[in-house]
Each structure stands twice: as structure tokens, then as C-alpha cells.
Amino acid sequence: MMQEVHLERYFMGRLEHGADLMDALNQTCQRLQIGLGKVSAIGAVQRAVLGYYDQGQQVYQTISLNQHMEIVQLTGNVSIKDDKPFVHAHVTLSDATGRTYGGHVFPGTIVFACECVIQAFRGPVLQRALDTTTGLPLWQMQ
Ligand code: ZN
């Protein structure tokens, strides 16, 4: 279940200090009208909320990390959910000792500084809808 896409545009920029990371990524993609794409970023956060999906219970457990950390790597994609661009992102963060944490990025992750690259693709729309097998809002492949 794969479809071909074509790289159309690249964007580079930074997110505002103090912004909610997921709100800022979603708003950026909505403003730039990117409905299909790839996101990557490095930087630092003031605190983070990460998710781990419990496959048996089909619910997200959240992990709150109330400390300053580096964004070692953030990677994500852009598709359409509820008729608007939606970013799904995972992150690896490191603390003062270099120890790393990772997971699905939840709202409540606050930017200290974040340098971001977004690749916008042209191709068939990818819509998210509830997948009953996983309980997740997955892409509806045509
Ligand atoms: Zn995820």
C-alpha cells in the first residue's frame, strides 16, 4: 500500500520560542497549504509530552518530561485529517546527561528553539480515518 508522490516545494524556518510544538507545526502546514509532506526538525524544548501507544488497550499512554532537552531528531509526515493538514510527528530528545527519550509528540511539548525543514509533495490526497484493527486514525489507501 504505497503511492507515488513528487517533491514540489521545500520550506525552512524556525518555530517561535514558547510555542506548542504540535500547534506550531500544524498551523505552519495549514498556513502554507501543505496537505502532503514530510517534516524534520532539530532544536530544544522546555518540556515535553510524549505518547506510547498501548497496542493491547488501543490507547495512548502519555509520558510528561518536565525538563529542558535537546531535539536530537524530529521526524513526521503531513496528511489530511478532519479536512485539514495534520502533522504526525515522533521525536528523540536528550537530557543533560545525554540520555534519550522518544515517542509520539503530544500537545504540551513547548519549543525553546526549533529549526524546521518541511518538504511539500504533490500526489494523491492521504486522508486519515479510524482503522478498526489498530484503533488508530490511519491513511485510507486508494
Ligand atoms: Zn505516532
PDB file of C-alpha atoms and ligand atoms in Angstrom:
ATOM      1  CA  MET A   1       0.000   0.000   0.000  1.00  0.00           C
ATOM      2  CA  MET A   2       2.250   2.752  -1.305  1.00  0.00           C
ATOM      3  CA  GLN A   3       1.610   5.591  -3.683  1.00  0.00           C
ATOM      4  CA  GLU A   4       3.989   7.752  -5.695  1.00  0.00           C
ATOM      5  CA  VAL A   5       4.448  11.400  -4.690  1.00  0.00           C
ATOM      6  CA  HIS A   6       6.597  14.139  -6.161  1.00  0.00           C
ATOM      7  CA  LEU A   7       8.611  16.717  -4.284  1.00  0.00           C
ATOM      8  CA  GLU A   8       7.092  20.093  -5.088  1.00  0.00           C
ATOM      9  CA  ARG A   9       8.407  22.625  -2.537  1.00  0.00           C
ATOM     10  CA  TYR A  10      10.880  22.919   0.348  1.00  0.00           C
ATOM     11  CA  PHE A  11      10.474  25.244   3.321  1.00  0.00           C
ATOM     12  CA  MET A  12      12.995  26.081   6.038  1.00  0.00           C
ATOM     13  CA  GLY A  13      12.363  28.151   9.126  1.00  0.00           C
ATOM     14  CA  ARG A  14      12.138  28.216  12.869  1.00  0.00           C
ATOM     15  CA  LEU A  15       9.302  27.957  15.329  1.00  0.00           C
ATOM     16  CA  GLU A  16       8.573  30.610  17.960  1.00  0.00           C
ATOM     17  CA  HIS A  17      10.109  30.364  21.423  1.00  0.00           C
ATOM     18  CA  GLY A  18       7.374  29.263  23.826  1.00  0.00           C
ATOM     19  CA  ALA A  19       5.090  27.843  21.138  1.00  0.00           C
ATOM     20  CA  ASP A  20       3.398  24.488  21.493  1.00  0.00           C
ATOM     21  CA  LEU A  21       5.387  22.352  19.063  1.00  0.00           C
ATOM     22  CA  MET A  22       2.446  20.469  17.526  1.00  0.00           C
ATOM     23  CA  ASP A  23       0.236  23.563  17.283  1.00  0.00           C
ATOM     24  CA  ALA A  24       3.079  25.425  15.555  1.00  0.00           C
ATOM     25  CA  LEU A  25       3.719  22.601  13.056  1.00  0.00           C
ATOM     26  CA  ASN A  26       0.015  22.153  12.288  1.00  0.00           C
ATOM     27  CA  GLN A  27      -0.566  25.889  11.889  1.00  0.00           C
ATOM     28  CA  THR A  28       2.505  26.241   9.663  1.00  0.00           C
ATOM     29  CA  CYS A  29       1.315  23.476   7.328  1.00  0.00           C
ATOM     30  CA  GLN A  30      -2.213  24.881   7.271  1.00  0.00           C
ATOM     31  CA  ARG A  31      -0.941  28.390   6.516  1.00  0.00           C
ATOM     32  CA  LEU A  32       1.393  27.161   3.746  1.00  0.00           C
ATOM     33  CA  GLN A  33      -1.346  24.838   2.418  1.00  0.00           C
ATOM     34  CA  ILE A  34       0.811  21.743   2.714  1.00  0.00           C
ATOM     35  CA  GLY A  35      -1.510  18.748   2.802  1.00  0.00           C
ATOM     36  CA  LEU A  36       1.049  16.096   1.867  1.00  0.00           C
ATOM     37  CA  GLY A  37       4.623  16.196   3.045  1.00  0.00           C
ATOM     38  CA  LYS A  38       7.477  15.412   5.371  1.00  0.00           C
ATOM     39  CA  VAL A  39       8.695  17.347   8.409  1.00  0.00           C
ATOM     40  CA  SER A  40      12.073  17.222  10.127  1.00  0.00           C
ATOM     41  CA  ALA A  41      13.500  19.399  12.870  1.00  0.00           C
ATOM     42  CA  ILE A  42      16.241  19.860  15.443  1.00  0.00           C
ATOM     43  CA  GLY A  43      16.423  22.250  18.377  1.00  0.00           C
ATOM     44  CA  ALA A  44      15.429  22.205  22.026  1.00  0.00           C
ATOM     45  CA  VAL A  45      12.290  22.011  24.158  1.00  0.00           C
ATOM     46  CA  GLN A  46      11.442  23.455  27.567  1.00  0.00           C
ATOM     47  CA  ARG A  47       9.352  20.398  28.414  1.00  0.00           C
ATOM     48  CA  ALA A  48       7.664  17.586  26.522  1.00  0.00           C
ATOM     49  CA  VAL A  49       4.693  15.271  26.467  1.00  0.00           C
ATOM     50  CA  LEU A  50       5.343  12.059  24.549  1.00  0.00           C
ATOM     51  CA  GLY A  51       3.000   9.227  23.715  1.00  0.00           C
ATOM     52  CA  TYR A  52       3.369   5.469  23.709  1.00  0.00           C
ATOM     53  CA  TYR A  53       0.555   3.533  22.047  1.00  0.00           C
ATOM     54  CA  ASP A  54      -0.600   0.580  24.105  1.00  0.00           C
ATOM     55  CA  GLN A  55      -1.489  -1.852  21.315  1.00  0.00           C
ATOM     56  CA  GLY A  56      -3.445  -4.185  23.589  1.00  0.00           C
ATOM     57  CA  GLN A  57      -5.633  -1.496  25.146  1.00  0.00           C
ATOM     58  CA  GLN A  58      -5.559   0.649  21.970  1.00  0.00           C
ATOM     59  CA  VAL A  59      -4.952   3.829  23.924  1.00  0.00           C
ATOM     60  CA  TYR A  60      -2.048   6.277  24.162  1.00  0.00           C
ATOM     61  CA  GLN A  61      -0.155   6.445  27.416  1.00  0.00           C
ATOM     62  CA  THR A  62       1.489   9.834  27.853  1.00  0.00           C
ATOM     63  CA  ILE A  63       4.902  10.498  29.331  1.00  0.00           C
ATOM     64  CA  SER A  64       5.468  14.014  30.738  1.00  0.00           C
ATOM     65  CA  LEU A  65       9.085  15.159  30.798  1.00  0.00           C
ATOM     66  CA  ASN A  66       9.384  18.386  32.786  1.00  0.00           C
ATOM     67  CA  GLN A  67      12.954  19.303  31.929  1.00  0.00           C
ATOM     68  CA  HIS A  68      14.959  21.106  29.280  1.00  0.00           C
ATOM     69  CA  MET A  69      16.030  18.801  26.450  1.00  0.00           C
ATOM     70  CA  GLU A  70      17.602  18.827  23.011  1.00  0.00           C
ATOM     71  CA  ILE A  71      15.569  17.771  19.997  1.00  0.00           C
ATOM     72  CA  VAL A  72      18.014  15.209  18.619  1.00  0.00           C
ATOM     73  CA  GLN A  73      15.657  14.379  15.787  1.00  0.00           C
ATOM     74  CA  LEU A  74      12.033  15.067  14.995  1.00  0.00           C
ATOM     75  CA  THR A  75      10.526  13.351  12.006  1.00  0.00           C
ATOM     76  CA  GLY A  76       6.971  13.420  10.811  1.00  0.00           C
ATOM     77  CA  ASN A  77       4.545  13.491   7.944  1.00  0.00           C
ATOM     78  CA  VAL A  78       1.716  15.703   6.789  1.00  0.00           C
ATOM     79  CA  SER A  79      -1.608  14.383   5.545  1.00  0.00           C
ATOM     80  CA  ILE A  80      -5.273  15.295   5.862  1.00  0.00           C
ATOM     81  CA  LYS A  81      -7.341  14.687   8.993  1.00  0.00           C
ATOM     82  CA  ASP A  82     -10.776  16.197   9.559  1.00  0.00           C
ATOM     83  CA  ASP A  83     -10.432  18.028   6.214  1.00  0.00           C
ATOM     84  CA  LYS A  84      -7.260  19.947   7.100  1.00  0.00           C
ATOM     85  CA  PRO A  85      -3.488  19.442   7.093  1.00  0.00           C
ATOM     86  CA  PHE A  86      -2.374  17.364  10.065  1.00  0.00           C
ATOM     87  CA  VAL A  87       1.169  16.634  11.238  1.00  0.00           C
ATOM     88  CA  HIS A  88       2.039  13.273  12.806  1.00  0.00           C
ATOM     89  CA  ALA A  89       5.462  13.524  14.444  1.00  0.00           C
ATOM     90  CA  HIS A  90       7.821  11.387  16.504  1.00  0.00           C
ATOM     91  CA  VAL A  91      10.821  12.723  18.365  1.00  0.00           C
ATOM     92  CA  THR A  92      14.033  11.736  20.095  1.00  0.00           C
ATOM     93  CA  LEU A  93      15.011  14.099  22.947  1.00  0.00           C
ATOM     94  CA  SER A  94      18.180  14.151  25.063  1.00  0.00           C
ATOM     95  CA  ASP A  95      18.694  15.395  28.614  1.00  0.00           C
ATOM     96  CA  ALA A  96      21.700  16.968  30.363  1.00  0.00           C
ATOM     97  CA  THR A  97      23.405  13.583  30.642  1.00  0.00           C
ATOM     98  CA  GLY A  98      22.803  12.630  27.016  1.00  0.00           C
ATOM     99  CA  ARG A  99      20.140  10.124  27.970  1.00  0.00           C
ATOM    100  CA  THR A 100      17.441   9.938  25.310  1.00  0.00           C
ATOM    101  CA  TYR A 101      13.676   9.627  25.361  1.00  0.00           C
ATOM    102  CA  GLY A 102      11.402   9.141  22.433  1.00  0.00           C
ATOM    103  CA  GLY A 103       7.867   8.787  21.257  1.00  0.00           C
ATOM    104  CA  HIS A 104       4.856  10.295  19.553  1.00  0.00           C
ATOM    105  CA  VAL A 105       4.792  14.082  20.074  1.00  0.00           C
ATOM    106  CA  PHE A 106       1.762  15.279  22.025  1.00  0.00           C
ATOM    107  CA  PRO A 107       0.447  18.798  22.626  1.00  0.00           C
ATOM    108  CA  GLY A 108       2.167  20.253  25.680  1.00  0.00           C
ATOM    109  CA  THR A 109       5.635  19.982  24.158  1.00  0.00           C
ATOM    110  CA  ILE A 110       6.976  23.533  24.380  1.00  0.00           C
ATOM    111  CA  VAL A 111       9.580  24.960  21.986  1.00  0.00           C
ATOM    112  CA  PHE A 112      12.768  26.563  23.296  1.00  0.00           C
ATOM    113  CA  ALA A 113      14.203  26.786  19.776  1.00  0.00           C
ATOM    114  CA  CYS A 114      13.329  24.703  16.733  1.00  0.00           C
ATOM    115  CA  GLU A 115      14.789  24.698  13.222  1.00  0.00           C
ATOM    116  CA  CYS A 116      12.464  23.009  10.851  1.00  0.00           C
ATOM    117  CA  VAL A 117      12.536  21.737   7.260  1.00  0.00           C
ATOM    118  CA  ILE A 118       9.292  20.847   5.503  1.00  0.00           C
ATOM    119  CA  GLN A 119       9.076  19.079   2.161  1.00  0.00           C
ATOM    120  CA  ALA A 120       5.763  19.511   0.366  1.00  0.00           C
ATOM    121  CA  PHE A 121       4.722  16.732  -2.007  1.00  0.00           C
ATOM    122  CA  ARG A 122       2.318  16.575  -4.909  1.00  0.00           C
ATOM    123  CA  GLY A 123       0.281  13.386  -5.193  1.00  0.00           C
ATOM    124  CA  PRO A 124      -2.994  11.713  -4.264  1.00  0.00           C
ATOM    125  CA  VAL A 125      -4.507  13.050  -1.033  1.00  0.00           C
ATOM    126  CA  LEU A 126      -3.898  10.912   2.047  1.00  0.00           C
ATOM    127  CA  GLN A 127      -6.880  11.101   4.389  1.00  0.00           C
ATOM    128  CA  ARG A 128      -6.804   9.776   7.923  1.00  0.00           C
ATOM    129  CA  ALA A 129      -9.740   7.746   9.182  1.00  0.00           C
ATOM    130  CA  LEU A 130     -10.228   5.323  12.056  1.00  0.00           C
ATOM    131  CA  ASP A 131      -8.675   1.921  11.368  1.00  0.00           C
ATOM    132  CA  THR A 132     -10.649  -0.634  13.362  1.00  0.00           C
ATOM    133  CA  THR A 133      -7.777  -3.158  13.500  1.00  0.00           C
ATOM    134  CA  THR A 134      -5.359  -0.809  15.274  1.00  0.00           C
ATOM    135  CA  GLY A 135      -7.706   1.779  16.736  1.00  0.00           C
ATOM    136  CA  LEU A 136      -5.572   4.475  15.090  1.00  0.00           C
ATOM    137  CA  PRO A 137      -6.503   7.174  12.550  1.00  0.00           C
ATOM    138  CA  LEU A 138      -4.522   5.686   9.655  1.00  0.00           C
ATOM    139  CA  TRP A 139      -4.253   6.643   5.996  1.00  0.00           C
ATOM    140  CA  GLN A 140      -7.036   5.425   3.741  1.00  0.00           C
ATOM    141  CA  MET A 141      -5.152   3.996   0.771  1.00  0.00           C
ATOM    142  CA  GLN A 142      -6.871   4.068  -2.615  1.00  0.00           C
TER     143      GLN A 142
HETATM  144 ZN    ZN B   1       2.703   8.393  16.314  1.00  0.00          ZN
END
